[in-house]
Amino acid sequence: MVGGLILAVVALGLMASSAIAREISAFPAPHTRVASKSTTLSFRGLKPGELKKLVVIGSKTGRHRGKLRKHTGGHGVSFIPNKEFAINEVVRVKTNLDVRLGNGHGYWFKIGNFRTKAKKAPTGIPQEGEIPPDAVTFRTRPNFKVPRVTIDTPAAAGTAPGYVFMAPKADGPMILDNEGNLIWYRKAETADFRVQRWKGQPVLTWWQGPFRSNGVTQGTYLLLNRRYEVIKRVRAGNGYSGDLHSFKLTNRGTALLSTYKAVKKDLRPYGGPQNGTVLDSIAQEVDLRTNLVIWEWHSLGNIPLSDSMVPAPETPEGAWDYFHINSISSDSDGNLIVSGRNTSAAYRISRKNGKVLWRLGGKRSSFKKVGEGTNTAWQHDAERQSNGEISIFDNGAAPPLHKVSRALFLRLGKNRTVEVVRQYTHPKKLLANSQGNVQLLPNGNVFVGWGSEPYFTEFAPGGEVLFDAHFAAHNSSYRSFRFPWEGRPSEPPAIASEAQPGGTVKAWASWNGDTRVATWQLLAGPSADALAVVGSAPRDGFETEVTATSAGPFVAMQGLDANGAVLGTTVVTQIGEQAK
């Protein structure tokens, strides 16, 4: 709240003398035609106290009262109406401020003419499986059934430090070492699993489903700390549901995320039906402290339907996913770069007013080609790198327009030229129909997740394959990454044991998510209070086996670090008893 202020709707006549000289930004941006009926109004580039007067009138719902809430950092404020707007109505706003793209102190936007019933979803993402066909199981974790990972090119000298992060969508997020051993796993329907930073600390983030349809999804975003505890859940704002395609944290204390909305549209000019449906791709920036939407952009109204590489559906049952937003990232100057798969183009978007500043690729590129290979097709993951280059995962399919998928680095010249700096292709000439990503590592290596093709690869800057692996699953990992990570799980390690002939015992230990244990030691004794060390073994992947002679019948396992300090101890069980 800003001083507990409740804004009453006042008369429209506002004095020009009260205006602030500079322009401020408003979102939904002036002239937006597909705003949500649950939208809030965001004003950026001002101190909260500078918004003296505000009038919000819907053409159907009339005058709106509401509350003001300031944004983190004091650079803006949001108006939260007390009631929703109506579908297809025009909302007129009047303030004492000069608004970018507005008419002086006033502007308008329109609530979209939305479909209330879902249309047939677009296709393009492989069918998601339930259980991997070649699942890896563990004695200590009988409920784990994870995809088997095969190392095709062992990690060579020069491979970057860190672990592999991937998330086969119907299986869940997984952290792996360079031998393909599991470090951490959680059963969930997830995508875009990675390490990011929040409040100066590394956190795990991902989108979580469920997957209800192909291509368009509805879920939330999770942040976990080193102990694998959920410390924050983030949702899309303004009545939308979060989509799997993008969730990026910024150094501004905000998150960039994507969502979709079905809008009624006469598609006859594009070869579709009169009562057709088109999907609006939406990008939002959400204040993580307040959960307020501080910036919002819509493909509809900014990207023409005619720019799409995908034909409109011929019948009303299909929803035209003409744009298909699949990545949002910060540019070096604070503006944003958005990738539209179905226009085969990336766009630089103004964070001040939502206008398109340039188009890279597609039917109306802003750049002249220098050399061959700059055209992308159905691309993903467009990002600005620190040296000014643009990295893109160029799928080249589907339908196929290229022979292979590429991890691509492009240089944008001062005179609006574009040229290929370098590119990386998989030794098996993979052609990924969907998904995929490019990660430039701190040492200059390039890590590539091949999307619908279940591979991940690390290249040296010159193109040498330093590491390559694939996994067995009925579904794909939307992106794959490499990050340094230290896990300190809050839950204790797990144990399983069996009696062996000759008075020996075999025990197994695992600690889901731990990265510190170097040695496991087996404790055994006649009672839970009288245990002694009877054997040990170096850590051996996710689950370590220790065999020793022991009368038991009580056993436990302890994890030690490289200096021999005890990091964690399992519960004490009797031999053969499965700990819960």
Coordinates of C-alpha atoms in Angstrom, one line a residue:
M1 CA 0.0 0.0 0.0
V2 CA 1.1 3.6 -0.6
G3 CA 0.1 5.4 2.6
G4 CA -3.1 3.3 2.6
L5 CA -4.3 5.3 -0.4
I6 CA -7.5 4.1 -2.0
L7 CA -8.0 5.8 -5.4
A8 CA -11.5 7.0 -6.0
V9 CA -12.5 7.7 -9.6
V10 CA -12.6 11.4 -10.0
A11 CA -13.7 13.8 -12.7
L12 CA -11.7 13.5 -16.0
G13 CA -10.7 17.2 -16.1
L14 CA -7.1 17.3 -14.9
M15 CA -4.9 20.3 -14.9
A16 CA -1.9 20.2 -17.3
S17 CA 0.1 22.1 -14.8
S18 CA 0.1 19.1 -12.4
A19 CA 1.8 16.9 -15.0
I20 CA 5.3 15.6 -14.5
A21 CA 7.6 16.9 -17.3
R22 CA 9.2 13.5 -18.1
E23 CA 7.3 10.7 -19.7
I24 CA 6.5 7.5 -17.7
S25 CA 5.6 4.0 -18.9
A26 CA 2.2 2.3 -18.5
F27 CA 1.3 -1.3 -18.8
P28 CA -0.8 -2.7 -20.3
A29 CA 0.8 -0.4 -22.9
P30 CA -1.5 2.2 -24.5
H31 CA -3.5 0.8 -27.4
T32 CA -3.1 -2.8 -26.2
R33 CA -6.1 -4.7 -27.6
V34 CA -5.8 -8.0 -25.7
A35 CA -5.4 -7.1 -22.0
S36 CA -6.7 -9.5 -19.4
K37 CA -10.0 -8.8 -17.7
S38 CA -8.1 -9.4 -14.4
T39 CA -5.3 -6.9 -15.4
T40 CA -3.7 -4.5 -13.0
L41 CA -2.3 -1.2 -14.2
S42 CA 1.5 -0.6 -13.8
F43 CA 3.2 2.8 -14.0
R44 CA 7.0 2.8 -14.2
G45 CA 9.6 5.5 -14.0
L46 CA 8.1 7.6 -11.2
K47 CA 8.0 7.7 -7.4
P48 CA 4.8 6.4 -6.0
G49 CA 3.8 9.7 -4.5
E50 CA 3.9 11.4 -7.9
L51 CA 0.8 9.7 -9.0
K52 CA -1.7 12.2 -7.7
K53 CA -4.8 11.4 -9.6
L54 CA -6.1 8.4 -11.5
V55 CA -9.3 7.8 -13.4
V56 CA -10.0 4.3 -14.8
I57 CA -13.3 3.8 -16.7
G58 CA -14.4 0.7 -18.5
S59 CA -16.9 1.1 -21.4
K60 CA -19.0 -1.7 -19.9
T61 CA -18.1 -1.8 -16.3
G62 CA -17.9 1.9 -15.6
R63 CA -15.6 3.6 -13.1
H64 CA -13.1 1.5 -11.1
R65 CA -11.9 2.0 -7.6
G66 CA -8.8 0.2 -6.3
K67 CA -5.6 0.3 -4.4
L68 CA -2.1 1.4 -5.1
R69 CA 1.0 -0.7 -4.3
K70 CA 4.5 0.5 -4.9
H71 CA 7.1 -1.6 -6.7
T72 CA 10.3 -2.8 -5.1
G73 CA 13.0 -0.1 -5.4
G74 CA 10.5 2.7 -5.6
H75 CA 10.5 3.1 -9.4
G76 CA 6.9 2.5 -10.0
V77 CA 3.4 1.7 -8.7
S78 CA 0.6 -0.6 -9.6
F79 CA -3.2 0.1 -9.5
I80 CA -5.2 -3.0 -8.5
P81 CA -8.8 -2.6 -9.4
N82 CA -11.4 -3.8 -6.9
K83 CA -13.4 -5.6 -9.7
E84 CA -12.6 -7.2 -13.0
F85 CA -13.1 -5.6 -16.4
A86 CA -15.4 -7.0 -19.0
I87 CA -14.4 -9.0 -22.1
N88 CA -14.1 -6.8 -25.2
E89 CA -14.5 -3.5 -23.4
V90 CA -12.4 -0.4 -23.8
V91 CA -10.7 1.0 -20.7
R92 CA -9.8 4.7 -20.6
V93 CA -7.2 5.9 -18.2
K94 CA -6.5 9.5 -17.2
T95 CA -3.6 10.6 -14.9
N96 CA -1.6 13.7 -14.0
L97 CA 1.3 12.1 -15.9
D98 CA 2.6 12.2 -19.4
V99 CA 2.4 8.5 -20.6
R100 CA 4.6 7.1 -23.3
L101 CA 2.5 6.3 -26.4
G102 CA -0.5 8.0 -24.8
N103 CA -2.3 11.2 -25.6
G104 CA -0.8 13.5 -23.0
H105 CA -2.2 12.5 -19.7
G106 CA -4.6 9.9 -21.1
Y107 CA -4.6 6.6 -22.9
W108 CA -6.7 3.6 -23.6
F109 CA -6.4 -0.1 -23.9
K110 CA -8.9 -2.9 -24.7
I111 CA -9.8 -6.1 -22.9
G112 CA -9.4 -9.1 -25.2
N113 CA -12.3 -11.0 -26.8
F114 CA -11.2 -14.2 -25.3
R115 CA -12.4 -17.8 -25.8
T116 CA -14.1 -19.0 -22.6
K117 CA -13.7 -22.7 -23.7
A118 CA -10.3 -24.2 -24.7
K119 CA -9.7 -24.9 -28.3
K120 CA -7.7 -27.8 -29.7
A121 CA -4.1 -27.3 -28.6
P122 CA -1.3 -26.8 -31.2
T123 CA 1.0 -29.7 -31.8
G124 CA 4.8 -29.7 -31.9
I125 CA 6.1 -31.2 -28.7
P126 CA 6.6 -35.0 -28.4
Q127 CA 4.1 -37.0 -26.4
E128 CA 5.2 -37.2 -22.8
G129 CA 5.8 -40.6 -21.3
E130 CA 5.1 -41.8 -17.8
I131 CA 8.1 -44.1 -17.0
P132 CA 11.4 -44.3 -18.8
P133 CA 11.7 -47.5 -20.9
D134 CA 15.1 -48.2 -19.3
A135 CA 14.7 -46.9 -15.8
V136 CA 17.4 -46.8 -13.2
T137 CA 16.3 -47.9 -9.8
F138 CA 17.9 -47.9 -6.3
R139 CA 17.6 -50.1 -3.3
T140 CA 17.6 -47.0 -1.0
R141 CA 15.0 -45.2 -3.1
P142 CA 12.6 -47.8 -4.4
N143 CA 10.2 -45.0 -5.6
F144 CA 12.9 -43.6 -7.9
K145 CA 12.6 -44.6 -11.6
V146 CA 14.9 -42.3 -13.5
P147 CA 16.0 -42.3 -17.1
R148 CA 19.3 -44.1 -17.8
V149 CA 22.1 -41.8 -19.0
T150 CA 24.7 -43.1 -21.4
I151 CA 28.0 -41.2 -21.8
D152 CA 29.0 -41.2 -25.5
T153 CA 32.1 -39.0 -25.1
P154 CA 33.6 -39.0 -21.6
A155 CA 34.5 -35.6 -20.1
A156 CA 37.8 -34.6 -21.5
A157 CA 40.4 -32.2 -20.1
G158 CA 39.0 -28.7 -20.5
T159 CA 35.5 -29.7 -19.6
A160 CA 34.0 -26.9 -17.5
P161 CA 33.5 -27.6 -13.8
G162 CA 30.0 -28.3 -12.5
Y163 CA 27.1 -30.7 -12.9
V164 CA 24.6 -31.4 -15.7
F165 CA 21.0 -30.1 -15.1
M166 CA 18.2 -31.6 -17.1
A167 CA 14.5 -32.3 -16.7
P168 CA 12.8 -35.0 -18.8
K169 CA 9.4 -33.5 -18.6
A170 CA 7.3 -36.4 -17.3
D171 CA 10.1 -37.6 -15.0
G172 CA 11.4 -34.6 -13.2
P173 CA 14.4 -32.4 -12.6
M174 CA 17.8 -34.3 -12.4
I175 CA 21.3 -33.3 -11.5
L176 CA 24.0 -35.5 -12.9
D177 CA 27.8 -35.8 -12.7
N178 CA 30.1 -36.3 -15.6
E179 CA 29.8 -40.1 -15.4
G180 CA 26.0 -39.9 -15.7
N181 CA 25.5 -40.7 -12.1
L182 CA 22.4 -39.2 -10.4
I183 CA 23.1 -36.5 -7.8
W184 CA 19.5 -35.3 -7.2
Y185 CA 16.1 -36.1 -8.4
R186 CA 12.5 -35.1 -7.7
K187 CA 9.5 -36.7 -9.4
A188 CA 7.5 -33.8 -11.0
E189 CA 6.3 -32.6 -14.4
T190 CA 8.8 -29.9 -15.0
A191 CA 10.7 -27.8 -17.6
D192 CA 13.5 -25.2 -17.8
F193 CA 15.5 -26.6 -14.8
R194 CA 18.5 -24.5 -14.0
V195 CA 20.6 -22.6 -11.4
Q196 CA 19.9 -18.9 -11.1
R197 CA 20.7 -16.3 -8.4
W198 CA 18.2 -14.7 -6.0
K199 CA 19.2 -12.3 -3.2
G200 CA 22.8 -13.0 -3.9
Q201 CA 22.5 -16.8 -3.5
P202 CA 22.3 -19.6 -6.0
V203 CA 18.9 -21.2 -6.3
L204 CA 17.3 -24.0 -8.3
T205 CA 14.4 -22.9 -10.5
W206 CA 12.0 -24.6 -12.8
W207 CA 8.5 -24.5 -14.2
Q208 CA 6.1 -27.1 -12.8
G209 CA 3.0 -28.4 -14.6
P210 CA 1.0 -30.5 -15.1
F211 CA 1.3 -30.9 -18.9
R212 CA -2.3 -30.7 -19.9
S213 CA -1.7 -30.2 -23.6
N214 CA 0.9 -30.1 -26.3
G215 CA 2.7 -26.8 -26.7
V216 CA 0.7 -24.6 -24.3
T217 CA 0.9 -25.3 -20.6
Q218 CA -0.4 -23.9 -17.3
G219 CA 1.7 -24.0 -14.1
T220 CA 3.9 -22.2 -11.6
Y221 CA 7.6 -21.5 -11.0
L222 CA 9.6 -22.8 -8.0
L223 CA 12.7 -21.5 -6.3
L224 CA 14.7 -23.9 -4.1
N225 CA 17.7 -23.3 -1.9
R226 CA 20.8 -25.5 -1.4
R227 CA 18.8 -27.6 1.0
Y228 CA 16.3 -28.4 -1.7
E229 CA 13.6 -26.5 0.2
V230 CA 11.0 -24.5 -1.8
I231 CA 11.6 -20.9 -0.7
K232 CA 9.3 -19.2 -3.2
R233 CA 6.6 -19.9 -5.7
V234 CA 6.0 -17.5 -8.5
R235 CA 2.9 -17.2 -10.6
A236 CA 2.1 -15.3 -13.7
G237 CA 0.0 -12.1 -13.0
N238 CA -3.1 -10.5 -14.3
G239 CA -5.1 -13.7 -14.3
Y240 CA -2.8 -15.7 -16.6
S241 CA -1.2 -19.1 -15.9
G242 CA 2.6 -19.5 -16.2
D243 CA 3.9 -21.3 -19.3
L244 CA 6.9 -23.6 -19.4
H245 CA 8.9 -21.8 -22.1
S246 CA 10.6 -19.1 -20.1
F247 CA 11.5 -18.3 -16.5
K248 CA 14.5 -16.0 -16.0
L249 CA 15.5 -14.1 -12.8
T250 CA 16.9 -10.7 -13.3
N251 CA 19.3 -8.6 -11.1
R252 CA 16.4 -6.2 -10.6
G253 CA 14.7 -8.6 -8.2
T254 CA 12.2 -9.6 -10.9
A255 CA 11.3 -12.6 -13.1
L256 CA 10.7 -12.8 -16.8
L257 CA 8.1 -15.3 -17.7
S258 CA 5.8 -16.3 -20.6
T259 CA 2.1 -17.2 -20.9
Y260 CA -0.5 -17.7 -23.6
K261 CA -4.2 -16.6 -24.1
A262 CA -6.7 -17.8 -26.7
V263 CA -8.4 -14.8 -28.5
K264 CA -11.4 -14.8 -30.9
K265 CA -10.4 -13.6 -34.3
D266 CA -11.7 -13.5 -37.9
L267 CA -9.0 -15.5 -39.7
R268 CA -10.5 -15.4 -43.2
P269 CA -7.8 -12.9 -44.4
Y270 CA -5.2 -15.6 -43.5
G271 CA -7.0 -18.6 -44.9
G272 CA -8.7 -19.6 -41.6
P273 CA -12.3 -19.5 -40.4
Q274 CA -14.4 -16.5 -39.6
N275 CA -14.9 -17.7 -36.0
G276 CA -11.3 -18.6 -35.5
T277 CA -9.0 -18.5 -32.5
V278 CA -5.4 -17.2 -32.3
L279 CA -3.0 -17.6 -29.4
D280 CA -1.6 -14.4 -28.0
S281 CA 1.9 -14.9 -26.7
I282 CA 2.5 -12.8 -23.6
A283 CA 5.7 -11.8 -21.8
Q284 CA 5.6 -10.5 -18.2
E285 CA 8.1 -9.1 -15.8
V286 CA 7.0 -9.8 -12.2
D287 CA 8.3 -8.2 -9.0
L288 CA 9.4 -11.1 -6.9
R289 CA 8.8 -9.4 -3.6
T290 CA 5.3 -8.1 -4.3
N291 CA 4.2 -10.5 -7.1
L292 CA 3.1 -7.4 -9.1
V293 CA 3.3 -7.3 -12.9
I294 CA 5.5 -4.3 -13.7
W295 CA 5.9 -4.9 -17.4
E296 CA 3.8 -6.8 -20.0
W297 CA 4.0 -7.4 -23.7
H298 CA 1.7 -9.0 -26.2
S299 CA 2.5 -10.5 -29.5
L300 CA -0.9 -9.5 -30.8
G301 CA -0.8 -5.8 -31.7
N302 CA 3.0 -5.9 -32.0
I303 CA 3.7 -8.8 -34.4
P304 CA 1.4 -9.1 -37.4
L305 CA -0.3 -12.4 -38.0
S306 CA 1.1 -12.3 -41.6
D307 CA 4.6 -12.7 -40.1
S308 CA 3.8 -16.3 -39.1
M309 CA 5.5 -19.2 -40.8
V310 CA 2.6 -21.5 -39.7
P311 CA -0.6 -21.6 -41.7
A312 CA -3.9 -20.7 -40.0
P313 CA -6.1 -23.6 -39.1
E314 CA -8.9 -24.3 -41.6
T315 CA -11.6 -25.1 -39.0
P316 CA -12.7 -23.3 -35.8
E317 CA -11.5 -26.3 -33.7
G318 CA -7.9 -25.3 -34.0
A319 CA -6.1 -22.5 -32.2
W320 CA -3.5 -20.7 -34.4
D321 CA -0.3 -20.5 -32.5
Y322 CA 1.0 -17.9 -34.9
F323 CA 3.9 -16.6 -32.8
H324 CA 4.8 -19.2 -30.1
I325 CA 7.0 -17.3 -27.6
N326 CA 9.8 -19.6 -26.3
S327 CA 12.4 -17.4 -24.6
I328 CA 12.6 -14.0 -22.9
S329 CA 15.9 -12.6 -21.7
S330 CA 17.4 -9.2 -20.7
D331 CA 19.5 -7.3 -23.3
S332 CA 22.6 -5.5 -22.2
D333 CA 20.8 -2.2 -21.9
G334 CA 17.8 -3.4 -19.9
N335 CA 15.5 -3.9 -22.9
L336 CA 14.4 -7.5 -23.7
I337 CA 15.0 -10.1 -26.3
V338 CA 12.0 -12.3 -27.2
S339 CA 12.1 -15.4 -29.4
G340 CA 9.1 -16.3 -31.6
R341 CA 9.4 -19.9 -32.8
N342 CA 6.6 -19.7 -35.3
T343 CA 7.8 -16.5 -36.9
S344 CA 11.4 -17.8 -37.1
A345 CA 12.6 -14.5 -35.6
A346 CA 14.0 -12.9 -32.4
Y347 CA 12.9 -9.5 -31.4
R348 CA 14.4 -6.7 -29.3
I349 CA 11.6 -5.2 -27.3
S350 CA 11.6 -1.8 -25.5
R351 CA 11.2 -2.1 -21.7
K352 CA 9.8 1.5 -21.7
N353 CA 6.9 1.1 -24.1
G354 CA 6.8 -2.5 -25.5
K355 CA 7.7 -1.5 -29.0
V356 CA 9.7 -3.7 -31.3
L357 CA 13.2 -2.1 -31.7
W358 CA 14.5 -4.7 -34.2
R359 CA 13.6 -8.1 -35.8
L360 CA 16.3 -10.7 -36.3
G361 CA 15.3 -13.2 -39.0
G362 CA 11.8 -14.1 -40.2
K363 CA 10.0 -12.5 -43.1
R364 CA 10.9 -8.9 -42.2
S365 CA 14.4 -8.9 -40.6
S366 CA 15.9 -5.6 -39.7
F367 CA 19.3 -6.9 -40.6
K368 CA 21.3 -7.4 -43.9
K369 CA 23.0 -10.8 -44.2
V370 CA 26.8 -11.0 -44.3
G371 CA 27.8 -14.4 -45.5
E372 CA 25.8 -17.6 -45.3
G373 CA 23.9 -19.3 -42.6
T374 CA 22.3 -16.5 -40.7
N375 CA 18.7 -17.6 -41.4
T376 CA 17.2 -19.5 -38.5
A377 CA 14.1 -21.7 -38.6
W378 CA 11.8 -22.5 -35.6
Q379 CA 14.6 -21.3 -33.3
H380 CA 14.7 -21.3 -29.4
D381 CA 16.7 -19.6 -26.7
A382 CA 17.8 -16.2 -28.1
E383 CA 20.1 -14.4 -25.7
R384 CA 22.6 -11.5 -25.8
Q385 CA 26.1 -12.5 -24.6
S386 CA 28.5 -10.2 -22.7
N387 CA 30.6 -9.7 -25.9
G388 CA 27.5 -8.4 -27.8
E389 CA 26.9 -11.6 -29.8
I390 CA 23.4 -13.2 -30.0
S391 CA 23.3 -16.9 -29.2
I392 CA 20.4 -19.0 -30.7
F393 CA 19.5 -22.6 -30.8
D394 CA 18.5 -23.0 -34.5
N395 CA 16.3 -26.0 -34.7
G396 CA 15.9 -26.0 -38.5
A397 CA 12.7 -28.0 -38.1
A398 CA 9.7 -28.7 -37.9
P399 CA 8.9 -28.8 -40.7
P400 CA 12.6 -29.3 -41.7
L401 CA 14.2 -26.4 -43.5
H402 CA 17.8 -27.2 -42.5
K403 CA 19.7 -30.5 -42.5
V404 CA 20.9 -30.3 -38.9
S405 CA 20.2 -28.2 -35.8
R406 CA 22.8 -25.7 -34.7
A407 CA 24.0 -23.8 -31.7
L408 CA 24.5 -20.5 -33.4
F409 CA 26.4 -17.3 -32.4
L410 CA 25.6 -14.2 -34.5
R411 CA 27.4 -10.8 -34.6
L412 CA 25.1 -7.7 -35.2
G413 CA 26.9 -4.9 -37.0
K414 CA 26.5 -1.2 -36.5
N415 CA 24.9 -0.8 -39.9
R416 CA 22.2 -3.5 -39.2
T417 CA 24.3 -6.3 -40.6
V418 CA 24.3 -9.9 -39.2
E419 CA 26.9 -12.6 -39.7
V420 CA 27.6 -16.0 -38.3
V421 CA 30.6 -15.9 -35.8
R422 CA 30.6 -19.6 -35.1
Q423 CA 28.2 -22.6 -35.0
Y424 CA 28.1 -26.0 -33.4
T425 CA 26.4 -29.2 -34.6
H426 CA 26.2 -32.6 -33.1
P427 CA 28.4 -35.4 -34.4
K428 CA 25.3 -37.4 -35.2
K429 CA 23.8 -34.6 -37.2
L430 CA 20.8 -34.2 -34.9
L431 CA 17.7 -32.4 -36.2
A432 CA 15.6 -31.3 -33.2
N433 CA 11.9 -30.8 -34.1
S434 CA 11.4 -28.7 -30.9
Q435 CA 13.0 -27.2 -27.9
G436 CA 16.7 -26.9 -27.2
N437 CA 19.2 -24.3 -25.8
V438 CA 22.7 -22.9 -26.0
Q439 CA 24.7 -22.0 -22.8
L440 CA 28.0 -20.1 -23.0
L441 CA 30.0 -21.3 -20.1
P442 CA 32.4 -19.1 -18.0
N443 CA 35.5 -20.8 -19.5
G444 CA 34.3 -20.1 -23.1
N445 CA 32.9 -23.6 -23.7
V446 CA 29.5 -24.1 -25.2
F447 CA 26.9 -26.4 -23.6
V448 CA 24.0 -27.5 -25.8
G449 CA 20.8 -29.2 -24.9
W450 CA 19.3 -30.7 -28.1
G451 CA 15.6 -30.4 -27.1
S452 CA 13.4 -33.2 -28.6
E453 CA 16.6 -35.2 -29.3
P454 CA 17.6 -36.6 -25.8
Y455 CA 21.3 -35.4 -26.0
F456 CA 23.4 -32.8 -24.3
T457 CA 26.9 -31.8 -25.4
E458 CA 29.8 -29.6 -24.3
F459 CA 32.0 -28.1 -27.0
A460 CA 35.4 -26.4 -26.8
P461 CA 35.3 -22.9 -28.3
G462 CA 36.8 -24.2 -31.5
G463 CA 34.2 -26.9 -31.9
E464 CA 35.9 -30.0 -30.3
V465 CA 33.4 -32.3 -28.5
L466 CA 34.6 -32.4 -24.9
F467 CA 31.6 -34.2 -23.4
D468 CA 28.5 -35.8 -24.9
A469 CA 25.7 -38.0 -23.4
H470 CA 22.1 -39.1 -24.0
F471 CA 19.3 -40.4 -21.9
A472 CA 16.5 -43.0 -22.4
A473 CA 13.0 -41.6 -21.9
H474 CA 9.7 -41.3 -23.5
N475 CA 9.9 -37.6 -23.4
S476 CA 12.4 -34.8 -23.8
S477 CA 14.3 -32.3 -21.7
Y478 CA 13.2 -28.8 -22.8
R479 CA 16.7 -27.4 -21.9
S480 CA 19.9 -28.8 -20.5
F481 CA 22.7 -26.9 -18.7
R482 CA 25.9 -27.2 -16.8
F483 CA 26.4 -25.3 -13.5
P484 CA 28.6 -25.4 -10.4
W485 CA 26.4 -26.5 -7.4
E486 CA 26.8 -27.5 -3.8
G487 CA 23.9 -29.4 -2.4
R488 CA 23.2 -29.6 1.4
P489 CA 20.0 -31.6 1.6
S490 CA 17.8 -31.0 4.6
E491 CA 16.5 -34.6 4.6
P492 CA 18.8 -37.3 6.1
P493 CA 20.5 -40.0 3.9
A494 CA 18.7 -43.2 3.2
I495 CA 19.8 -46.8 3.9
A496 CA 19.0 -50.3 2.8
S497 CA 20.7 -53.6 4.0
E498 CA 20.7 -57.3 3.5
A499 CA 22.1 -60.2 5.6
Q500 CA 24.7 -62.2 3.7
P501 CA 26.1 -65.8 4.2
G502 CA 28.9 -66.2 6.7
G503 CA 27.7 -63.5 9.1
T504 CA 28.3 -60.6 6.8
V505 CA 26.0 -57.7 6.0
K506 CA 25.7 -55.7 2.8
A507 CA 24.4 -52.1 3.1
W508 CA 23.7 -49.3 0.7
A509 CA 23.4 -45.6 1.3
S510 CA 22.3 -42.6 -0.7
W511 CA 21.8 -38.9 0.1
N512 CA 19.5 -37.3 -2.5
G513 CA 21.1 -34.0 -3.6
D514 CA 24.3 -34.1 -1.5
T515 CA 27.6 -33.1 -3.3
R516 CA 30.0 -33.3 -0.4
V517 CA 30.2 -36.9 0.8
A518 CA 33.5 -38.6 -0.1
T519 CA 33.2 -41.8 1.9
W520 CA 30.4 -43.9 3.4
Q521 CA 31.0 -45.9 6.5
L522 CA 28.8 -48.7 7.9
L523 CA 27.9 -48.8 11.6
A524 CA 26.5 -52.0 13.2
G525 CA 25.8 -53.3 16.7
P526 CA 23.5 -55.3 19.0
S527 CA 21.3 -52.2 19.7
A528 CA 20.6 -48.8 18.3
D529 CA 22.6 -47.3 21.0
A530 CA 25.7 -49.5 20.6
L531 CA 26.9 -49.1 17.1
A532 CA 30.5 -49.2 15.9
V533 CA 32.2 -48.7 12.5
V534 CA 32.5 -52.1 10.8
G535 CA 33.4 -51.0 7.2
S536 CA 33.6 -48.2 4.7
A537 CA 33.8 -47.5 1.0
P538 CA 34.5 -44.4 -1.2
R539 CA 31.4 -42.8 -2.6
D540 CA 30.4 -44.6 -5.8
G541 CA 27.7 -42.7 -7.7
F542 CA 24.3 -42.0 -6.3
E543 CA 24.1 -45.2 -4.2
T544 CA 27.2 -46.7 -2.5
E545 CA 27.5 -50.3 -1.3
V546 CA 29.5 -51.3 1.8
T547 CA 30.0 -54.9 2.8
A548 CA 31.4 -56.0 6.3
T549 CA 31.3 -58.7 8.9
S550 CA 28.8 -57.9 11.6
A551 CA 26.6 -59.6 14.1
G552 CA 24.2 -56.7 13.9
P553 CA 21.3 -56.7 14.0
F554 CA 21.2 -52.9 14.0
V555 CA 22.9 -50.9 11.2
A556 CA 23.3 -47.3 10.0
M557 CA 25.4 -45.5 7.5
Q558 CA 27.4 -42.2 7.9
G559 CA 28.5 -39.9 5.1
L560 CA 32.0 -38.3 5.6
D561 CA 33.5 -35.4 3.7
A562 CA 37.0 -35.5 2.3
N563 CA 38.5 -34.6 5.7
G564 CA 36.7 -37.4 7.5
A565 CA 34.1 -35.2 9.2
V566 CA 30.6 -36.7 9.5
L567 CA 28.1 -34.8 7.4
G568 CA 25.0 -37.0 7.9
T569 CA 23.8 -40.3 9.4
T570 CA 20.9 -42.4 8.3
V571 CA 18.2 -43.7 10.7
V572 CA 19.1 -46.8 12.5
T573 CA 17.4 -49.9 11.2
Q574 CA 17.5 -53.6 11.6
I575 CA 19.3 -55.6 8.9
G576 CA 16.8 -56.2 6.0
E577 CA 14.4 -53.5 7.2
Q578 CA 13.6 -50.8 4.7
A579 CA 13.8 -47.4 6.2
K580 CA 10.9 -45.1 5.6

